Coordinates of C-alpha atoms and ligand atoms in Angstrom, one line a residue:
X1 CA -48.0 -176.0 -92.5
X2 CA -51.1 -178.1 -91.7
X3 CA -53.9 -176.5 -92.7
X4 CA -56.7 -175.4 -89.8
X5 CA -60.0 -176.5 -90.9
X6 CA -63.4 -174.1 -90.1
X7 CA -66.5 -175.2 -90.1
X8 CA -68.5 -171.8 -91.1
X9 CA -67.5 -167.9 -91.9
X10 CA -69.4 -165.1 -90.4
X11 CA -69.0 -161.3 -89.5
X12 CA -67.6 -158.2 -90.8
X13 CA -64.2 -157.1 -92.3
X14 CA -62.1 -155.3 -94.3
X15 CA -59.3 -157.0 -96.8
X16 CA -56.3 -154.8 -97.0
X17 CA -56.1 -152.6 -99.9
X18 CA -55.4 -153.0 -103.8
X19 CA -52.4 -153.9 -104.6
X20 CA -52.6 -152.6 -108.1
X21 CA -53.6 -149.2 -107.2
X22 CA -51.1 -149.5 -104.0
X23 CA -48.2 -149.6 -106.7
X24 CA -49.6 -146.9 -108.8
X25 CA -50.0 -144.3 -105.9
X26 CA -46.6 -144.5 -105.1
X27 CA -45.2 -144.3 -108.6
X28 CA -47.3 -141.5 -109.9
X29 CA -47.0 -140.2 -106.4
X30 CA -43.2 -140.1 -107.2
X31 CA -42.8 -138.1 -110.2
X32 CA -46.0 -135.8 -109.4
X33 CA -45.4 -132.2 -107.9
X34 CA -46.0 -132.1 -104.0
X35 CA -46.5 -134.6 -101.6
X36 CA -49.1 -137.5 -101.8
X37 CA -51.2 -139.4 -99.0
X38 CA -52.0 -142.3 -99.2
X39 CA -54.4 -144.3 -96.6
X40 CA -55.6 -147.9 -97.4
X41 CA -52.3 -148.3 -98.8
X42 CA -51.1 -152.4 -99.5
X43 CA -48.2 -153.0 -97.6
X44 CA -47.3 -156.3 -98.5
X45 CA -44.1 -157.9 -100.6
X46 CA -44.6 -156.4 -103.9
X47 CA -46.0 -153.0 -103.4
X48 CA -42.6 -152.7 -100.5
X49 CA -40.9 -153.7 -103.5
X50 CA -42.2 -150.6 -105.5
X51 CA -41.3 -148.2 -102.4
X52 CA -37.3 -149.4 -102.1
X53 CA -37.2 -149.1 -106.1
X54 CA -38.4 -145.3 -105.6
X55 CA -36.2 -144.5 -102.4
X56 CA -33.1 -145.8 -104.7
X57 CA -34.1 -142.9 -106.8
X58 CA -34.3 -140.3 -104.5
X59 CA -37.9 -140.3 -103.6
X60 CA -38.6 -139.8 -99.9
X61 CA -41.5 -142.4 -98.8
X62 CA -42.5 -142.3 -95.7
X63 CA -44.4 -145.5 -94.3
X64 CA -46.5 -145.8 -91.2
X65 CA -48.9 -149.2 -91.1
X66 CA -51.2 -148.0 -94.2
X67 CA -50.5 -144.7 -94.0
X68 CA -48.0 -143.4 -96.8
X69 CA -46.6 -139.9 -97.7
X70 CA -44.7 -139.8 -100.6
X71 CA -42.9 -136.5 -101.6
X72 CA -43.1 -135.9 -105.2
X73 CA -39.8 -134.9 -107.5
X74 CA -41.6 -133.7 -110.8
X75 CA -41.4 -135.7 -113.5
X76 CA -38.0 -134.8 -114.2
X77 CA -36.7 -135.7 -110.4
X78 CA -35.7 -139.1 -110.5
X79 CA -32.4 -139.5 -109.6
X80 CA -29.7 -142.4 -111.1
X81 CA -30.0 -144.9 -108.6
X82 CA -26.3 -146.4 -107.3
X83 CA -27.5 -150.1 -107.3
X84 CA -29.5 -152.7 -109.2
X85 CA -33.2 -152.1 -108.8
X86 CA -34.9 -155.1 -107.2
X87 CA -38.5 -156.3 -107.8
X88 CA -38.6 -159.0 -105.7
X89 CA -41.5 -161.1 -107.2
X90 CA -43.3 -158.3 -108.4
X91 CA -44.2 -158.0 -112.4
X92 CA -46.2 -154.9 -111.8
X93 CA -43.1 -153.2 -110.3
X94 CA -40.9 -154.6 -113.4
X95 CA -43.1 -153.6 -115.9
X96 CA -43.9 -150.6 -115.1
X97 CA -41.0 -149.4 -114.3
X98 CA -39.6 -150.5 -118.0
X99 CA -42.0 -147.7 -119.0
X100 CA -41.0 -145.1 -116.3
X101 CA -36.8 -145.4 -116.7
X102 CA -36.7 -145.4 -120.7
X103 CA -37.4 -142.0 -120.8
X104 CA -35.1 -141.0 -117.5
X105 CA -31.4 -139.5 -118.2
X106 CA -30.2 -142.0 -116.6
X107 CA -28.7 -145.6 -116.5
X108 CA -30.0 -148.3 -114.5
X109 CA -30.7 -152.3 -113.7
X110 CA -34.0 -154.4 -113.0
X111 CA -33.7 -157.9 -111.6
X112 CA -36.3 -159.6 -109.3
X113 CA -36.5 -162.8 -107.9
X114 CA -36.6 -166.3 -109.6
X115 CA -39.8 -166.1 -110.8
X116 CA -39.8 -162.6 -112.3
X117 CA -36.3 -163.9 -114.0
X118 CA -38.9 -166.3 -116.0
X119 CA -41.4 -163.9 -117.2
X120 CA -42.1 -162.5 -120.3
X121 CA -40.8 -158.6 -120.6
X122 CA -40.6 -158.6 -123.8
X123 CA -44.2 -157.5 -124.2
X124 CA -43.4 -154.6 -122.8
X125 CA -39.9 -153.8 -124.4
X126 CA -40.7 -154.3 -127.6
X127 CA -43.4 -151.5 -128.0
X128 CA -41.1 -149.2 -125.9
X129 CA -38.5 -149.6 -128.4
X130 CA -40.4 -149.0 -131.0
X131 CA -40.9 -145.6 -129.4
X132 CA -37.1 -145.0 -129.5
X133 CA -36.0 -147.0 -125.9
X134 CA -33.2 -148.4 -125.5
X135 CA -33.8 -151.5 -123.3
X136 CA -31.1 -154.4 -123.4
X137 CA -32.9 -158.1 -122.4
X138 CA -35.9 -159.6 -123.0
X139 CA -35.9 -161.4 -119.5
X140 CA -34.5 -159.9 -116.5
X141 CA -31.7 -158.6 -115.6
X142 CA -32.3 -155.8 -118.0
X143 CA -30.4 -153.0 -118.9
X144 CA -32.2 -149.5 -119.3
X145 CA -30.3 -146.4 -120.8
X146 CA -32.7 -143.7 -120.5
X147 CA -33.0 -141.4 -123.7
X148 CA -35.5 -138.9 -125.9
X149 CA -38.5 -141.5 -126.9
X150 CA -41.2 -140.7 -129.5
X151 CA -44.7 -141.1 -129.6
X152 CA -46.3 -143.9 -131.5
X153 CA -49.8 -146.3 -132.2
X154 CA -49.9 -149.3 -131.1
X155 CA -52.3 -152.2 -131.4
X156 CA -51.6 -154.6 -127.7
X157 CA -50.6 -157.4 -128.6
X158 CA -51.8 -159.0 -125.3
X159 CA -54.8 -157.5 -122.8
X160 CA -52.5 -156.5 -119.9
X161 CA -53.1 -153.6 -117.7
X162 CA -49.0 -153.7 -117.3
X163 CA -48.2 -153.4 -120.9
X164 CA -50.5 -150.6 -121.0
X165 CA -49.5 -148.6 -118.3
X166 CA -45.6 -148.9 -119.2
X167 CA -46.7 -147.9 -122.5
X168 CA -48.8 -144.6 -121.2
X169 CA -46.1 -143.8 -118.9
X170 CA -43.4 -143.4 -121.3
X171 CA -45.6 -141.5 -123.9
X172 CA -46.6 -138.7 -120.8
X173 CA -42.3 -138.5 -121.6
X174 CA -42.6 -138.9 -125.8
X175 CA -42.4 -136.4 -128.4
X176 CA -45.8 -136.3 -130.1
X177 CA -48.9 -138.1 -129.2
X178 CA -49.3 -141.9 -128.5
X179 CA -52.1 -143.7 -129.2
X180 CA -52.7 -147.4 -127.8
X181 CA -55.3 -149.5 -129.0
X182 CA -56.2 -152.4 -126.6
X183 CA -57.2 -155.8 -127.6
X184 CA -59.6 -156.4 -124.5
X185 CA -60.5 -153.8 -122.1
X186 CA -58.1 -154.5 -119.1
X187 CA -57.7 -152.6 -115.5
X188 CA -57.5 -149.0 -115.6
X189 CA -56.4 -147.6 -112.5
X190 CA -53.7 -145.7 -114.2
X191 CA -55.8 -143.4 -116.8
X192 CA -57.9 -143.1 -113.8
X193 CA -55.2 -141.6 -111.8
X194 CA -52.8 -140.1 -113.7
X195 CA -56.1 -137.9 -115.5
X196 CA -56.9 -137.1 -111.8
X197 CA -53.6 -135.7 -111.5
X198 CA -53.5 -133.9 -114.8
X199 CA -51.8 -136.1 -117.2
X200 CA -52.8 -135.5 -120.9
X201 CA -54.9 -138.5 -121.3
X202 CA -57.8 -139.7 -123.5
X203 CA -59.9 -142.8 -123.1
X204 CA -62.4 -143.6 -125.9
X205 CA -63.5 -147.6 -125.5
X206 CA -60.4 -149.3 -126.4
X207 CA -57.9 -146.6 -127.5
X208 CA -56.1 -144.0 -125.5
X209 CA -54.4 -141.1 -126.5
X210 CA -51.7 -139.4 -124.6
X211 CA -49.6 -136.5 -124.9
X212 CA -46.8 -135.4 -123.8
X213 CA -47.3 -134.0 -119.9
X214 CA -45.8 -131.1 -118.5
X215 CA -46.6 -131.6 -114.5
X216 CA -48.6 -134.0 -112.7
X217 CA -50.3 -132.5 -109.2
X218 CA -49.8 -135.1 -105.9
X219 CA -53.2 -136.4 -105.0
X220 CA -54.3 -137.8 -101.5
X221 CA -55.2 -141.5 -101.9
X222 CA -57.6 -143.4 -100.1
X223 CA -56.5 -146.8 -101.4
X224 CA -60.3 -149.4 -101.3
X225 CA -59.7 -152.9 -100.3
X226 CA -58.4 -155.8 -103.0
X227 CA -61.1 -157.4 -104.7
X228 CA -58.4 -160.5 -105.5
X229 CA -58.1 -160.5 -101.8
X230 CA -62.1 -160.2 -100.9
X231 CA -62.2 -163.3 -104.0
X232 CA -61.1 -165.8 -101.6
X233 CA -63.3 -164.8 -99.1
X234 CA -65.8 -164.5 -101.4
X235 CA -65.7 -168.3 -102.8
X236 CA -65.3 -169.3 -99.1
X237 CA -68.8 -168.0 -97.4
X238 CA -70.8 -169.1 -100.9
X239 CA -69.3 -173.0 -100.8
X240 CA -69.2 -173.0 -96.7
X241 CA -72.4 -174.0 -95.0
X242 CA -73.6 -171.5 -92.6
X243 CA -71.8 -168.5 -93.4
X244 CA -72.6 -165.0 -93.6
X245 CA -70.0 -162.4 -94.3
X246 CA -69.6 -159.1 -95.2
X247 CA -66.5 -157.4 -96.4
X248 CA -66.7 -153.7 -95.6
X249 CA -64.8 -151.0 -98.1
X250 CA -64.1 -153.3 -101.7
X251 CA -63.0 -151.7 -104.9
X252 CA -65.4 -152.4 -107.1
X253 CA -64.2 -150.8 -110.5
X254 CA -65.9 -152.7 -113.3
X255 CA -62.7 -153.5 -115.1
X256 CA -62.2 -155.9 -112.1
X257 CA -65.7 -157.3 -111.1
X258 CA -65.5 -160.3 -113.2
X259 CA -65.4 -162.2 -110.1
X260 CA -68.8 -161.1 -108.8
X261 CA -70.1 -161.5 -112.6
X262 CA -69.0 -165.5 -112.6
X263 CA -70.5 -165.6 -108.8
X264 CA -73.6 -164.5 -109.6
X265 CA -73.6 -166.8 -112.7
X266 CA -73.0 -169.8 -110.6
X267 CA -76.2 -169.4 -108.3
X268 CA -74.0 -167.3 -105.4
X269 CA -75.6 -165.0 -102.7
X270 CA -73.8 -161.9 -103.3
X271 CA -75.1 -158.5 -102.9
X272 CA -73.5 -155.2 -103.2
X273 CA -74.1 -152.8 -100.4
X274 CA -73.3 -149.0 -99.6
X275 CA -71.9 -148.1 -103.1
X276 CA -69.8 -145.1 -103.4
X277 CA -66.9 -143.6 -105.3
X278 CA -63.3 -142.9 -103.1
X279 CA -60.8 -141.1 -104.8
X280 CA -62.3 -141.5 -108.4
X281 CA -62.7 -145.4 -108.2
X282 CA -66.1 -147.6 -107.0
X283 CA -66.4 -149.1 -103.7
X284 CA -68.8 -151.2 -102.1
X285 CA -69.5 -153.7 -99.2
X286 CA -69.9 -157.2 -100.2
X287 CA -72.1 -159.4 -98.7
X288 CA -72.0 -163.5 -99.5
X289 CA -73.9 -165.9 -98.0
X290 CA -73.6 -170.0 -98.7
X291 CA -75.1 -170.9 -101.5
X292 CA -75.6 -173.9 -103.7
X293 CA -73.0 -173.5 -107.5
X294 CA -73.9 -174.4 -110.5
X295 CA -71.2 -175.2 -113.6
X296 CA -70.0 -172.0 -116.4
X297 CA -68.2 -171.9 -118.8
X298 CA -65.6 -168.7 -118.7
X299 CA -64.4 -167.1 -121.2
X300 CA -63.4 -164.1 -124.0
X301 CA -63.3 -160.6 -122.6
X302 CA -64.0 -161.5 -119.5
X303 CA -60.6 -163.3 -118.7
X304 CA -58.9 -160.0 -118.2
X305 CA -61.1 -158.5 -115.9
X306 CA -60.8 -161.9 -113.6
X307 CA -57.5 -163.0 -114.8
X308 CA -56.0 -163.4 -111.2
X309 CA -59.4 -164.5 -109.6
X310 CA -59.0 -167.6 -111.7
X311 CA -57.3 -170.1 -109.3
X312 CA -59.8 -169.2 -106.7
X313 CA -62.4 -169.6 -109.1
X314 CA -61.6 -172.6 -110.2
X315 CA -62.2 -173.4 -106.3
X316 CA -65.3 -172.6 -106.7
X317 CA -66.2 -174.7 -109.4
X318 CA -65.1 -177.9 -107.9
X319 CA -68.3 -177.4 -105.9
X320 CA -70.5 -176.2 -108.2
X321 CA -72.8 -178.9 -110.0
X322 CA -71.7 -179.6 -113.4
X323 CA -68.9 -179.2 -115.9
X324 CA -67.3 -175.8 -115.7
X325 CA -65.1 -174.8 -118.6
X326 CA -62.3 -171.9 -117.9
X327 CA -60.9 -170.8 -121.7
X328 CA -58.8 -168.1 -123.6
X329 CA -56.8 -168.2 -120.2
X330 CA -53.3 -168.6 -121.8
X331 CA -52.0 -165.5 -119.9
X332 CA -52.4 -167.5 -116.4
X333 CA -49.0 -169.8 -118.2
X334 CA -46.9 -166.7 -117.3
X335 CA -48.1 -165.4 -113.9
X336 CA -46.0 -165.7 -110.4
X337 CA -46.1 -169.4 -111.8
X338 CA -47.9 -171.4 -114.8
X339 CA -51.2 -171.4 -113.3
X340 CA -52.9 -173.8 -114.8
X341 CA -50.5 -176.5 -114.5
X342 CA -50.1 -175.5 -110.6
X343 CA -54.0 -175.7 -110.0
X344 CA -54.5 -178.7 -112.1
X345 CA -51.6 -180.6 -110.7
X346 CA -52.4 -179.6 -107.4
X347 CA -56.5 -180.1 -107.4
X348 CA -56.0 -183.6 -108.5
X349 CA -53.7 -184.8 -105.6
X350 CA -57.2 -184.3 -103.5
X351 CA -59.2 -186.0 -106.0
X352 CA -60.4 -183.6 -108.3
X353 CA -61.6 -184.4 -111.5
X354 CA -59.9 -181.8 -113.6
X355 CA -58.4 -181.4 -117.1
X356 CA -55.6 -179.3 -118.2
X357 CA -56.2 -177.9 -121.6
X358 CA -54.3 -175.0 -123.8
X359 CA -55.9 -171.9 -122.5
X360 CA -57.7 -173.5 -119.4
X361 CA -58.7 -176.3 -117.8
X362 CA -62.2 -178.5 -117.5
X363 CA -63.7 -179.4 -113.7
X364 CA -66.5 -181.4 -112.9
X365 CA -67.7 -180.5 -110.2
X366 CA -69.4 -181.6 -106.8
X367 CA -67.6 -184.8 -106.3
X368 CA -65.8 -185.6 -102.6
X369 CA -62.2 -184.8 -102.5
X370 CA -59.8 -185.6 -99.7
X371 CA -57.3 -183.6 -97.9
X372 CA -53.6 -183.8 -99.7
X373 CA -50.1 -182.2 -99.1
X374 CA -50.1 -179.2 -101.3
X375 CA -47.1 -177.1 -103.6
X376 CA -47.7 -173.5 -103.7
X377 CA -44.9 -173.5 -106.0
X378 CA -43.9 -169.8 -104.6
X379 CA -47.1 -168.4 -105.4
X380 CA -49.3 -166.2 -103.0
X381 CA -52.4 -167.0 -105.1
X382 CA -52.0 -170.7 -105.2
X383 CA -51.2 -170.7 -101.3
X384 CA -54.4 -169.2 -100.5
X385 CA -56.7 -170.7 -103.1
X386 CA -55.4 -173.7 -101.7
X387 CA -56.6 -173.0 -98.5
X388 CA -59.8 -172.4 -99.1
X389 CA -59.8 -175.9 -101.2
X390 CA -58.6 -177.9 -98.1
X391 CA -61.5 -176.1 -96.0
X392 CA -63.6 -178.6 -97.8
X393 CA -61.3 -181.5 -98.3
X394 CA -62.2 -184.8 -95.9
X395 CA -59.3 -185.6 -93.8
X396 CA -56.0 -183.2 -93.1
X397 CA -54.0 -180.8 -95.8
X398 CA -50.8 -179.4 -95.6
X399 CA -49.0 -176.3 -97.8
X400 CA -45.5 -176.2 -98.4
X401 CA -45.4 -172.6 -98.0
X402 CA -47.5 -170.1 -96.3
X403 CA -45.3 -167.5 -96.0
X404 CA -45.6 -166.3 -99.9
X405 CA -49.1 -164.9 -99.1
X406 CA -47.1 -161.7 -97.5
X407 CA -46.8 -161.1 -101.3
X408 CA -50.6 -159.5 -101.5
X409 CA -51.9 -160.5 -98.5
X410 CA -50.1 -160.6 -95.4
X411 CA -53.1 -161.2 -92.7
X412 CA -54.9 -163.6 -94.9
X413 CA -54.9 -166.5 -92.2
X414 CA -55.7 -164.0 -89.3
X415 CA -58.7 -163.0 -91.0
X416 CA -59.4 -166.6 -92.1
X417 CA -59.6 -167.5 -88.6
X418 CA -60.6 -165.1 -87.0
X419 CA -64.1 -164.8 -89.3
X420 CA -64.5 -168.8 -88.1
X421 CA -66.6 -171.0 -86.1
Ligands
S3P501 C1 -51.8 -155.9 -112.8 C2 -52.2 -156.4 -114.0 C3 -52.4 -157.8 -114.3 C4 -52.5 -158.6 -113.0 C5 -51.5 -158.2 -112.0 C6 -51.6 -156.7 -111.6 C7 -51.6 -154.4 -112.7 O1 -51.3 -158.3 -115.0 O2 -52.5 -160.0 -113.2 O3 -51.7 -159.0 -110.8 O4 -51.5 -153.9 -111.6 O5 -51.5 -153.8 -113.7 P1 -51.2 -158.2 -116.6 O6 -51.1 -156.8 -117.0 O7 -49.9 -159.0 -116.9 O8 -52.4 -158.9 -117.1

């Protein structure tokens, strides 16, 4: 697809909502007692993904647009499901559901697509199994045979909201008390939710301590908007001249606002309007304005907090005066694709001057760059941090693939154009 240049970005919108806490209300939703609404609810690839998965096992979901009902079974509901579960390209759905099944009385399958057939479950296996699971494969297909599981404490080997919440889902199932000990503080949507629905849950800085739950009570929902989704819009009214934009209704829990934190850093127009708290997480409007960047390094405890804002914020740096130095970011080598090969491959058919290193990359910024045909390599990220790149690219870009945006973000290019001038 050729890529529609816009000259400037102005008005007000909404970005449709979190996809992590999209996932989350329908799987808690699932194994809670009564029925659950959801509003604001993500329906793009991977969060459709989650629904099938539940409906396999016997859960009724009912979806209208953003509007989802979901009619709890206990925690003890779930029924054997007669086929394979499919992710699709969804590691939040994998993951998470390694957790969920081990401690099931049942048997079952997870396989996704290529890309989740390449990454790492072992992060999450290996800690189940050490609480008794019985979990065959370290890559998908895996095979789970659901069985009594024990408490245990863990020290994370990784900062990964995924690990983490497998981890606390099985221990609500465990014998005894589980403690997890996290190595950076990473997104926590689920404590937040599962507590608001009754789970036996403690949260003391890094360590959480869970016991074993009896019942979990359905919750209505009201789902805010993506901030990973907001991100590219962000980047794009601070590095395009002219703009103004305001996106209404954002999540802005702080285990997610690295973003904003970087932003602000680099010399961005960005303020924070109408804050509030929906359904136990922070939401705001944010309002960017162009600005001039200047260079940052990135690095240590942030990362987690904007590990998938990275490609888009790697965008940003490429016009932002100076050297910018993104580190400690091994974890974007096993996302939907190796992220920092994709960006740094990708940026330098347009000319940027950028540098792969181990846990990063290097961009100095603020030099011209001309328009190239782009690989998304599958990617919805990449597609749509590639957009935003060829906005400001001389001459005319292409993607190979725009379709993979559907993933997170299904009206990305509506909004994109529709905002323009
Ligand atoms: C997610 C956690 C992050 C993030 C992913 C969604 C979640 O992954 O990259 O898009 O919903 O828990 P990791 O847990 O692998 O860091």
């Amino acid at each position: 697809m050729e890529i529609k240049k816009i000259t400037s970005l102005n008005g007000a919108f909404t970005v449709p909502g979190d996809k992590s806490i999209s996932h989350r209300a329908i799987m808690f939703g699932a194994i809670c007692d009564g029925v659950s609404h959801i509003t604001g609810f993500l329906n793009g690839a991977d969060c459709l993904s989650t629904i099938e998965c539940f409906r396999q096992m016997g859960v009724q979901i009912d979806v209208n647009n953003d509007a989802v009902t979901v009619y709890g079974k206990g925690l003890h509901g779930l029924k054997k499901p007669d086929e394979l579960l499919y992710t699709g390209n969804s590691g939040t759905t994998t993951r998470l559901l390694c957790g969920l099944l081990c401690a099931q009385d049942f048997e079952c399958d997870i396989a996704g697509d290529e890309s989740i057939a390449k990454r790492p479950m072992k992060r999450v296996c290996e800690p189940l199994r050490l609480m008794g699971a019985k979990i065959d494969g370290d890559y998908c297909p895996l095979h789970i045979t659901g069985k009594e599981i024990n408490g245990i404490d863990y020290h994370m080997m990784v900062a990964s909201a995924q690990v983490k919440t497998a981890l606390i889902l099985a221990a609500m199932y465990a014998n005894g008390k589980t403690t997890i000990h996290e190595l950076e503080k990473s997104r926590d949507h689920t404590e937040l939710m599962l507590r608001a629905m009754g789970a036996n849950i403690e949260v003391d800085g890094l360590n959480i301590t869970i016991d074993k739950t009896d019942r979990l009570n359905a919750q209505d929902i009201k789902v805010p908007g993506d901030i990973s989704s907001a991100a590219f819009f962000m980047v794009l009214g601070a590095i395009l001249k002219n703009s103004e934009i305001t996106i209404k209704n954002v999540g802005i829990n702080p285990t997610r606002t690295g973003i904003i934190d970087v932003l602000l850093d680099m010399g961005a127009d960005i303020t924070l309007e109408n804050k509030r708290v929906v359904t136990g997480e922070q939401v705001a409007d944010i309002k960017v304005r162009s600005s001039k960047l200047k260079a940052v390094t990135i690095g240590g405890d942030i990362i987690p907090r904007l590990i998938d804002e990275l490609p888009i914020i790697a965008v940003a740096s490429v016009f932002a005066e100076g050297k910018t130095v993104i580190k400690d970011a091994q974890e974007l080598k096993v996302k939907e694709t190796n992220r920092i090969f994709a960006v740094v491959n990708e940026f330098k058919k347009c000319g940027v001057d950028i540098k792969e290193t181990d846990d990063g990359m290097i961009i100095n910024g603020n030099k011209p760059i001309h328009g190239a045909d782009f690989k998304t390599y599958g990617d919805h990220r990449m597609a749509m941090s590639l957009t935003v790149l060829a906005q400001m690219a001389s001459g005319i870009s292409t993607i190979d693939d725009d379709k993979c945006v559907s993933v997170s973000y299904p009206s990305f290019f509506d909004d994109l154009y529709g905002l323009s001038k």
